[in-house]
């Protein structure tokens, strides 16, 4: 997952291509008032913002090759909440992507199998579907590939990959749920289908209707005067060169420390970020630019989770990425704008899971 | 908490007093058809069962001295799901009382702070409000007193008791929620009020409308013929001498091993049960008779969580408590009856919790 953590970067060469993503599509205004010519004319800032950002659509995007049937979304929700996908039967996707806490876990790094500490801060699952790739280093192309990672990672859920299907086959009730979600498949209970089902559920976890979305959709008073000043600063100072599009981030990679490398507390030398994926020296200390959607809900910030104060995070970004010493007033205004990115949180009714029983492989806690 | 685990006991002197609890009250039939004289006459088994058991009411019982206002129930639900009540910010009430898994955690014993293993199997929170006392040894008088236990237990959530209010005061948003739930109190954010709010939420976690409830309420075909044979055996063999009332258990204490002490795997000599509470030699290896409501959802069974198969648990109880070697056919029928105790699971929409931020005391994971 990725998103909701704060990284602002200065990036040469990000201009028309990135900005072209910022225009709201005509069919994505159902969630708010239709942008009117008069509204745009009355508010030059709104017209400018629409060149850079895009509102969250009212309904989830489709995933290529992975149709979101009701049965598949329902199964994905069950699996997302089922701790029996972990070796211990203690940890579920929802443990670190807590939908009561903005889709993250309010920890610097997550606690995994046998209380091991994860390597990087858990990004929010909310709106992750809009990201260009998943994980801080982009090593998974999409939600479906991401979902297979933590389940089998020995530091996280620690299920041997060959055990996942065996575990679920041992829980009466899942066979029928998989058959409904993947009709016609002779052996639907598989790790691959677990990933597909979780991905279509996670794609539903979008947060439209934030004040900023309503503003982009034409409601001029959806942002306060201070938030509008913050939005102006966010664009003028260069934050939006990378934090753009529907996710206000999540669409590209950038080095952490463009102008000034932060200290080892924020950028430990041992974690070289995307270099671990590409082995390209140019990717050393490069990370995905996270989405800032719901960022006010997802402290602590950065891949280390070392900063708890949104204002402090804004200051760090200004200094390290933009070479800008933001004044307290500027920092306050940008932070006020960022709070306008908090959208309607998904309404999730807890699934009732099929019970463990005599035939269920035992937990290994 | 208590309930949902299987202990059947033989108890001398349990007769009229206990059985008098079994009559359905006239005002508790709203959830199903009104018992009719003709229905009862048509089904002598139903009339007999009504002398011993009582249906779950359609709405939660009230808690003396702890009024269930909407604001208090809402706050209680937030706290039930908030992992920041634990020292690590990883473990919530819902971690071990998972409402997707019958209100328990499908572990022999729960995993707590720093992956410590709990001493006894986590009982379900569902219908726990009907129990005569809480915990396997009854050391908490009610839900309110129980709720304070795991939060501060070093093996479970491990929050120092004086830290709980401090933690919540550091999370913007909780102050207003406590003020709404406890109007007029000058300092509503307190551990005591946390317990009160959680208790009123937990009291809503009842599961009416099981097949057995519908049967007690007059629907003769709510139980299958095999389940009726199982119910008959359950009463004839003596199980219902202790597993009676609204909870089908939960209303009294009994020694584990009345006729024959089970092995150390089921009854470790080091855990003397209620003796630890009363220090009375008569209470050595005495435990609360758990409710059997939703027992088919809450494997593994017994205070050790050592048995995963409901049929095996029935067999152990027959031998150790009743001195009865149940035949495979009798065991099957009793187990079939027990599956009729699975009721409508509570529909719970995940609460959205106030975010951690700059002023929030940090987790100690």
Coordinates of N, CA, C and O in Angstrom, one line a residue, chain B residues 199-334:
Chain B
X199 N -18.8 -1.2 28.6 CA -19.9 -2.2 29.1 C -21.2 -2.0 28.4 O -21.8 -2.9 28.0
X200 N -21.6 -0.7 28.2 CA -22.9 -0.5 27.5 C -22.9 -0.9 26.0 O -23.8 -1.4 25.5
X201 N -21.7 -0.7 25.4 CA -21.6 -1.3 24.0 C -21.6 -2.8 24.0 O -22.3 -3.4 23.2
X202 N -20.8 -3.4 24.9 CA -20.8 -4.9 24.9 C -22.2 -5.5 25.2 O -22.5 -6.5 24.8
X203 N -23.0 -4.7 26.0 CA -24.3 -5.2 26.3 C -25.2 -5.3 25.1 O -26.2 -6.0 25.0
X204 N -24.8 -4.6 24.0 CA -25.6 -4.6 22.8 C -25.2 -5.9 22.0 O -25.9 -6.2 21.0
X205 N -24.2 -6.5 22.3 CA -23.7 -7.7 21.5 C -24.4 -9.0 21.9 O -23.8 -9.9 22.5
X206 N -25.6 -9.0 21.7 CA -26.4 -10.2 21.9 C -26.8 -10.8 20.6 O -26.8 -10.1 19.6
X207 N -27.1 -12.1 20.6 CA -27.4 -12.8 19.4 C -28.8 -13.5 19.4 O -28.8 -14.7 19.6
X208 N -29.9 -12.8 19.3 CA -31.2 -13.4 19.3 C -31.4 -14.2 18.0 O -30.6 -14.2 17.1
X209 N -32.6 -14.8 18.0 CA -33.1 -15.4 16.7 C -32.3 -16.6 16.2 O -32.3 -16.9 15.1
X210 N -31.6 -17.3 17.2 CA -31.0 -18.6 16.8 C -32.2 -19.5 16.6 O -33.3 -19.3 17.1
X211 N -31.9 -20.6 15.9 CA -33.0 -21.7 15.8 C -33.5 -22.1 17.1 O -34.8 -22.2 17.3
X212 N -32.7 -22.2 18.1 CA -33.2 -22.6 19.4 C -34.1 -21.5 20.1 O -35.1 -21.8 20.7
X213 N -33.7 -20.3 19.9 CA -34.6 -19.2 20.4 C -35.9 -19.2 19.7 O -37.0 -19.0 20.3
X214 N -35.9 -19.4 18.4 CA -37.2 -19.5 17.7 C -38.0 -20.7 18.1 O -39.2 -20.6 18.2
X215 N -37.3 -21.8 18.5 CA -38.0 -22.9 19.0 C -38.7 -22.6 20.3 O -39.9 -22.8 20.6
X216 N -37.9 -22.0 21.2 CA -38.4 -21.6 22.5 C -39.6 -20.6 22.4 O -40.5 -20.6 23.2
X217 N -39.5 -19.8 21.4 CA -40.6 -18.8 21.1 C -41.8 -19.4 20.4 O -42.7 -18.7 20.0
X218 N -41.8 -20.7 20.1 CA -43.0 -21.3 19.6 C -42.9 -21.9 18.2 O -43.9 -22.5 17.8
X219 N -41.8 -21.8 17.5 CA -41.7 -22.3 16.2 C -41.2 -23.7 16.2 O -40.0 -24.0 16.3
X220 N -42.1 -24.6 16.1 CA -41.8 -26.1 16.4 C -40.8 -26.6 15.3 O -40.0 -27.5 15.7
X221 N -40.8 -26.1 14.1 CA -39.9 -26.6 13.1 C -38.6 -25.9 13.0 O -37.8 -26.1 12.1
X222 N -38.3 -25.0 14.0 CA -37.0 -24.3 14.0 C -35.9 -25.2 14.2 O -34.7 -24.9 13.8
X223 N -36.1 -26.3 14.9 CA -35.1 -27.3 15.1 C -35.4 -28.5 14.2 O -36.5 -28.9 14.0
X224 N -34.3 -29.1 13.7 CA -34.4 -30.3 12.9 C -34.8 -31.5 13.8 O -34.5 -31.4 15.0
X225 N -35.3 -32.6 13.3 CA -35.5 -33.8 14.1 C -34.2 -34.2 14.9 O -34.3 -34.6 16.1
X226 N -33.1 -34.2 14.2 CA -31.9 -34.6 14.9 C -31.5 -33.6 16.0 O -31.1 -34.0 17.1
X227 N -31.7 -32.3 15.8 CA -31.4 -31.3 16.8 C -32.4 -31.5 18.0 O -32.0 -31.4 19.2
X228 N -33.6 -31.9 17.7 CA -34.6 -32.2 18.8 C -34.1 -33.4 19.6 O -34.2 -33.4 20.9
X229 N -33.6 -34.4 18.9 CA -33.1 -35.6 19.7 C -31.9 -35.2 20.5 O -31.7 -35.6 21.7
X230 N -31.1 -34.3 20.0 CA -29.9 -33.8 20.7 C -30.3 -33.0 21.9 O -29.8 -33.1 23.0
X231 N -31.4 -32.1 21.8 CA -31.9 -31.4 22.9 C -32.4 -32.3 24.0 O -32.2 -32.1 25.2
X232 N -33.1 -33.4 23.6 CA -33.6 -34.3 24.5 C -32.4 -35.0 25.3 O -32.5 -35.1 26.5
X233 N -31.4 -35.4 24.6 CA -30.2 -36.0 25.2 C -29.6 -35.0 26.1 O -29.1 -35.4 27.2
X234 N -29.5 -33.8 25.7 CA -28.8 -32.7 26.5 C -29.5 -32.6 27.9 O -28.9 -32.3 28.9
X235 N -30.8 -32.7 27.9 CA -31.5 -32.7 29.1 C -31.5 -34.0 29.9 O -31.3 -34.0 31.1
X236 N -31.7 -35.1 29.1 CA -31.8 -36.4 29.8 C -30.4 -36.8 30.4 O -30.4 -37.4 31.5
X237 N -29.3 -36.5 29.7 CA -28.0 -36.9 30.3 C -27.6 -36.0 31.4 O -26.6 -36.4 32.1
X238 N -28.2 -34.8 31.6 CA -27.8 -34.0 32.7 C -27.0 -32.7 32.3 O -26.7 -31.9 33.2
X239 N -26.7 -32.5 31.1 CA -26.0 -31.3 30.7 C -26.7 -30.1 31.1 O -26.1 -29.1 31.6
X240 N -28.0 -30.1 31.0 CA -28.8 -28.9 31.3 C -28.9 -28.6 32.8 O -29.5 -27.6 33.1
X241 N -28.4 -29.5 33.6 CA -28.4 -29.2 35.0 C -27.6 -27.9 35.3 O -27.9 -27.2 36.2
X242 N -26.6 -27.7 34.5 CA -25.8 -26.5 34.7 C -25.9 -25.6 33.5 O -25.8 -24.4 33.7
X243 N -26.0 -26.1 32.3 CA -26.1 -25.3 31.1 C -27.6 -25.0 30.9 O -28.2 -25.7 30.1
X244 N -28.1 -24.0 31.6 CA -29.5 -23.7 31.5 C -29.7 -22.2 31.4 O -28.7 -21.4 31.2
X245 N -30.9 -21.7 31.4 CA -31.2 -20.3 31.4 C -31.0 -19.7 30.0 O -30.8 -20.4 29.0
X246 N -30.9 -18.3 30.0 CA -30.8 -17.6 28.8 C -29.5 -17.9 28.0 O -29.5 -18.0 26.8
X247 N -28.5 -18.1 28.8 CA -27.1 -18.3 28.2 C -26.8 -19.8 27.9 O -25.8 -20.1 27.3
X248 N -27.7 -20.7 28.2 CA -27.4 -22.1 28.2 C -26.1 -22.3 28.9 O -25.1 -22.9 28.4
X249 N -26.0 -21.8 30.1 CA -24.7 -21.7 30.9 C -24.5 -20.3 31.3 O -25.3 -19.4 31.0
X250 N -23.4 -20.1 32.0 CA -23.0 -18.7 32.4 C -23.6 -18.2 33.7 O -23.4 -17.1 34.1
X251 N -24.4 -19.1 34.4 CA -25.1 -18.6 35.6 C -24.6 -19.2 36.9 O -25.2 -19.0 37.9
X252 N -23.6 -20.1 36.8 CA -23.1 -20.7 38.1 C -21.7 -21.2 37.9 O -21.1 -21.1 36.8
X253 N -21.1 -21.7 39.0 CA -19.8 -22.3 39.0 C -19.8 -23.8 39.2 O -20.8 -24.3 39.7
X254 N -18.8 -24.5 38.7 CA -18.8 -25.9 38.9 C -17.3 -26.4 38.8 O -16.5 -25.8 38.0
X255 N -17.0 -27.5 39.4 CA -15.6 -28.1 39.3 C -15.5 -28.7 37.9 O -16.5 -29.3 37.4
X256 N -14.3 -28.7 37.3 CA -14.0 -29.4 36.1 C -13.5 -30.7 36.5 O -12.4 -30.8 37.0
X257 N -14.3 -31.8 36.2 CA -13.8 -33.1 36.6 C -14.6 -33.6 37.8 O -14.1 -34.0 38.8
X258 N -15.9 -33.6 37.7 CA -16.8 -34.0 38.8 C -16.6 -35.5 39.0 O -16.4 -36.0 40.1
X259 N -16.7 -36.2 37.9 CA -16.7 -37.7 38.0 C -15.3 -38.2 37.8 O -14.8 -39.0 38.5
X260 N -14.6 -37.7 36.8 CA -13.3 -38.1 36.5 C -12.4 -36.9 36.0 O -12.8 -36.2 35.1
X261 N -11.4 -36.6 36.8 CA -10.5 -35.5 36.4 C -9.9 -35.7 35.0 O -9.3 -36.7 34.7
X262 N -10.0 -34.7 34.1 CA -9.4 -34.8 32.8 C -7.9 -34.7 33.0 O -7.4 -34.3 34.0
X263 N -7.1 -35.0 31.9 CA -5.7 -35.0 31.9 C -5.2 -33.5 32.1 O -5.9 -32.6 31.9
X264 N -3.9 -33.4 32.3 CA -3.3 -32.1 32.5 C -3.3 -31.2 31.3 O -3.2 -30.0 31.4
X265 N -3.5 -31.8 30.1 CA -3.7 -31.0 28.9 C -5.0 -30.2 29.0 O -5.0 -29.1 28.4
X266 N -6.0 -30.7 29.6 CA -7.3 -30.0 29.7 C -7.4 -29.3 31.1 O -8.1 -28.3 31.2
X267 N -6.7 -29.8 32.1 CA -6.8 -29.2 33.4 C -5.4 -29.2 34.0 O -5.1 -30.0 34.9
X268 N -4.6 -28.2 33.6 CA -3.3 -28.1 34.2 C -3.3 -27.8 35.7 O -4.1 -27.0 36.1
X269 N -2.5 -28.6 36.4 CA -2.6 -28.5 37.9 C -2.3 -27.0 38.4 O -2.8 -26.7 39.5
X270 N -1.6 -26.3 37.6 CA -1.2 -24.9 38.1 C -2.3 -23.9 38.1 O -2.2 -22.9 38.7
X271 N -3.4 -24.2 37.3 CA -4.5 -23.2 37.3 C -5.6 -23.7 38.1 O -6.4 -24.6 37.6
X272 N -5.8 -23.2 39.3 CA -6.8 -23.7 40.2 C -8.1 -23.0 40.1 O -9.0 -23.1 40.9
X273 N -8.3 -22.2 39.0 CA -9.6 -21.6 38.7 C -10.0 -20.7 39.8 O -9.3 -19.8 40.3
X274 N -11.3 -20.8 40.2 CA -11.9 -19.9 41.2 C -11.2 -19.9 42.6 O -11.4 -18.9 43.3
X275 N -10.5 -20.9 42.8 CA -9.7 -20.9 44.1 C -8.8 -19.6 44.2 O -8.6 -19.1 45.3
X276 N -8.3 -19.1 43.1 CA -7.5 -17.9 43.0 C -8.3 -16.7 43.5 O -7.7 -15.7 43.9
X277 N -9.6 -16.8 43.3 CA -10.4 -15.6 43.7 C -10.9 -15.7 45.2 O -10.8 -14.8 45.9
X278 N -11.3 -16.9 45.5 CA -12.0 -17.0 46.9 C -11.0 -17.6 47.9 O -11.2 -17.5 49.1
X279 N -9.9 -18.3 47.5 CA -9.0 -19.0 48.4 C -9.7 -20.0 49.2 O -9.2 -20.5 50.2
X280 N -10.8 -20.5 48.7 CA -11.5 -21.5 49.4 C -11.2 -22.9 48.8 O -11.3 -23.0 47.6
X281 N -10.7 -23.8 49.6 CA -10.3 -25.1 49.1 C -11.5 -25.8 48.2 O -11.2 -26.5 47.3
X282 N -12.7 -25.4 48.6 CA -13.8 -26.0 47.8 C -13.9 -25.5 46.4 O -14.5 -26.0 45.5
X283 N -13.2 -24.4 46.1 CA -13.2 -23.8 44.8 C -12.0 -24.2 43.9 O -11.8 -23.6 42.9
X284 N -11.2 -25.1 44.4 CA -10.1 -25.6 43.6 C -10.6 -26.3 42.3 O -11.4 -27.1 42.4
X285 N -10.1 -25.8 41.2 CA -10.4 -26.3 39.9 C -11.9 -26.1 39.5 O -12.5 -26.8 38.7
X286 N -12.5 -25.1 40.2 CA -13.8 -24.7 39.9 C -13.8 -23.5 38.9 O -12.9 -22.7 39.0
X287 N -14.6 -23.6 37.9 CA -14.7 -22.5 36.8 C -16.2 -22.2 36.6 O -17.1 -22.9 37.0
X288 N -16.4 -21.0 36.1 CA -17.7 -20.6 35.7 C -18.2 -21.6 34.6 O -17.4 -21.9 33.7
X289 N -19.4 -22.0 34.7 CA -20.0 -22.8 33.6 C -20.2 -21.9 32.4 O -21.0 -21.0 32.5
X290 N -19.5 -22.0 31.3 CA -19.7 -21.0 30.2 C -21.0 -21.2 29.5 O -21.6 -22.3 29.4
X291 N -21.4 -20.1 29.0 CA -22.6 -20.1 28.1 C -22.2 -20.9 26.8 O -21.1 -20.9 26.4
X292 N -23.2 -21.6 26.3 CA -22.9 -22.4 25.1 C -23.5 -21.6 23.9 O -23.5 -22.2 22.7
X293 N -24.0 -20.4 24.1 CA -24.5 -19.6 22.9 C -23.4 -19.5 21.9 O -22.2 -19.1 22.2
X294 N -23.7 -19.7 20.6 CA -22.7 -19.6 19.5 C -21.5 -20.5 19.7 O -20.4 -20.2 19.1
X295 N -21.6 -21.6 20.4 CA -20.5 -22.4 20.7 C -19.9 -23.0 19.4 O -18.7 -23.2 19.3
X296 N -20.7 -23.1 18.3 CA -20.2 -23.7 17.1 C -19.2 -22.7 16.4 O -18.5 -23.1 15.5
X297 N -19.2 -21.4 16.8 CA -18.4 -20.4 16.2 C -17.1 -20.2 17.0 O -16.2 -19.4 16.5
X298 N -17.0 -20.8 18.2 CA -15.9 -20.3 19.1 C -14.9 -21.4 19.5 O -14.4 -21.3 20.6
X299 N -14.6 -22.3 18.6 CA -13.5 -23.2 18.9 C -12.2 -22.4 19.0 O -12.1 -21.4 18.3
X300 N -11.2 -22.8 19.7 CA -11.2 -24.1 20.5 C -11.8 -23.9 21.9 O -12.1 -22.8 22.3
X301 N -12.1 -25.1 22.5 CA -12.9 -25.1 23.7 C -12.1 -25.3 25.0 O -11.0 -25.7 25.0
X302 N -12.8 -25.1 26.1 CA -12.3 -25.2 27.5 C -11.4 -24.0 27.8 O -11.0 -23.3 27.0
X303 N -11.1 -23.9 29.1 CA -10.3 -22.7 29.5 C -8.9 -22.8 29.0 O -8.2 -21.8 29.0
X304 N -8.5 -24.0 28.6 CA -7.2 -24.2 28.0 C -7.2 -24.0 26.5 O -6.2 -23.8 25.9
X305 N -8.4 -24.0 25.9 CA -8.5 -23.9 24.4 C -7.8 -25.1 23.8 O -7.3 -25.0 22.7
X306 N -7.8 -26.3 24.4 CA -7.1 -27.4 24.0 C -7.8 -28.3 23.0 O -7.2 -29.2 22.3
X307 N -9.1 -28.1 22.9 CA -9.9 -29.0 22.0 C -10.6 -28.2 20.9 O -11.3 -27.2 21.2
X308 N -10.4 -28.6 19.7 CA -11.0 -27.9 18.5 C -12.2 -28.5 18.0 O -13.0 -27.8 17.3
X309 N -12.5 -29.7 18.3 CA -13.6 -30.4 17.7 C -14.8 -30.4 18.7 O -14.7 -30.9 19.8
X310 N -15.9 -29.8 18.3 CA -17.1 -29.7 19.2 C -17.5 -31.1 19.6 O -17.9 -31.3 20.8
X311 N -17.5 -32.1 18.7 CA -17.9 -33.4 19.1 C -16.9 -34.0 20.2 O -17.4 -34.6 21.2
X312 N -15.6 -33.7 20.0 CA -14.7 -34.2 21.1 C -15.0 -33.5 22.4 O -14.9 -34.1 23.5
X313 N -15.3 -32.2 22.3 CA -15.6 -31.5 23.6 C -16.8 -32.1 24.3 O -16.8 -32.2 25.5
X314 N -17.8 -32.4 23.5 CA -19.0 -33.0 24.1 C -18.6 -34.4 24.8 O -19.1 -34.6 25.9
X315 N -17.8 -35.1 24.1 CA -17.3 -36.4 24.7 C -16.6 -36.2 26.0 O -16.8 -36.9 27.0
X316 N -15.7 -35.2 26.0 CA -14.9 -35.0 27.2 C -15.8 -34.6 28.4 O -15.7 -35.1 29.5
X317 N -16.8 -33.8 28.1 CA -17.7 -33.3 29.1 C -18.5 -34.5 29.7 O -18.7 -34.7 30.9
X318 N -19.0 -35.3 28.7 CA -19.8 -36.5 29.2 C -19.0 -37.4 30.2 O -19.5 -37.8 31.2
X319 N -17.7 -37.6 29.8 CA -16.9 -38.5 30.6 C -16.5 -37.8 31.9 O -16.7 -38.4 33.0
X320 N -16.1 -36.6 31.9 CA -15.5 -36.0 33.1 C -16.6 -35.5 34.0 O -16.4 -35.5 35.2
X321 N -17.7 -35.0 33.5 CA -18.6 -34.3 34.3 C -19.8 -35.2 34.7 O -20.5 -35.1 35.7
X322 N -20.2 -36.1 33.7 CA -21.4 -36.9 33.9 C -21.1 -38.4 34.1 O -22.0 -39.2 34.4
X323 N -19.8 -38.8 33.9 CA -19.5 -40.2 34.0 C -20.2 -41.0 32.9 O -20.5 -42.2 33.0
X324 N -20.5 -40.3 31.8 CA -21.3 -41.0 30.7 C -20.4 -41.2 29.5 O -19.7 -40.3 29.1
X325 N -20.3 -42.4 29.0 CA -19.6 -42.7 27.8 C -20.6 -42.5 26.6 O -21.4 -43.4 26.3
X326 N -20.7 -41.3 26.1 CA -21.7 -41.0 25.0 C -21.3 -41.8 23.8 O -20.1 -41.9 23.4
X327 N -22.3 -42.4 23.1 CA -22.0 -43.1 21.9 C -21.8 -42.0 20.8 O -22.2 -40.9 20.9
X328 N -21.1 -42.5 19.7 CA -20.9 -41.5 18.6 C -22.3 -40.9 18.1 O -22.3 -39.7 17.8
X329 N -23.3 -41.7 18.1 CA -24.6 -41.2 17.7 C -25.1 -40.1 18.6 O -25.6 -39.1 18.2
X330 N -25.0 -40.4 19.9 CA -25.5 -39.4 20.9 C -24.6 -38.1 20.8 O -25.2 -37.0 20.9
X331 N -23.3 -38.3 20.7 CA -22.5 -37.1 20.5 C -22.8 -36.3 19.3 O -22.9 -35.1 19.4
X332 N -23.1 -37.0 18.2 CA -23.5 -36.2 17.0 C -24.8 -35.4 17.2 O -24.9 -34.3 16.8
X333 N -25.7 -36.1 17.9 CA -27.0 -35.4 18.1 C -26.9 -34.2 19.1 O -27.5 -33.2 18.8
X334 N -26.1 -34.4 20.1 CA -25.9 -33.2 21.0 C -25.2 -32.1 20.3 O -25.5 -30.9 20.4

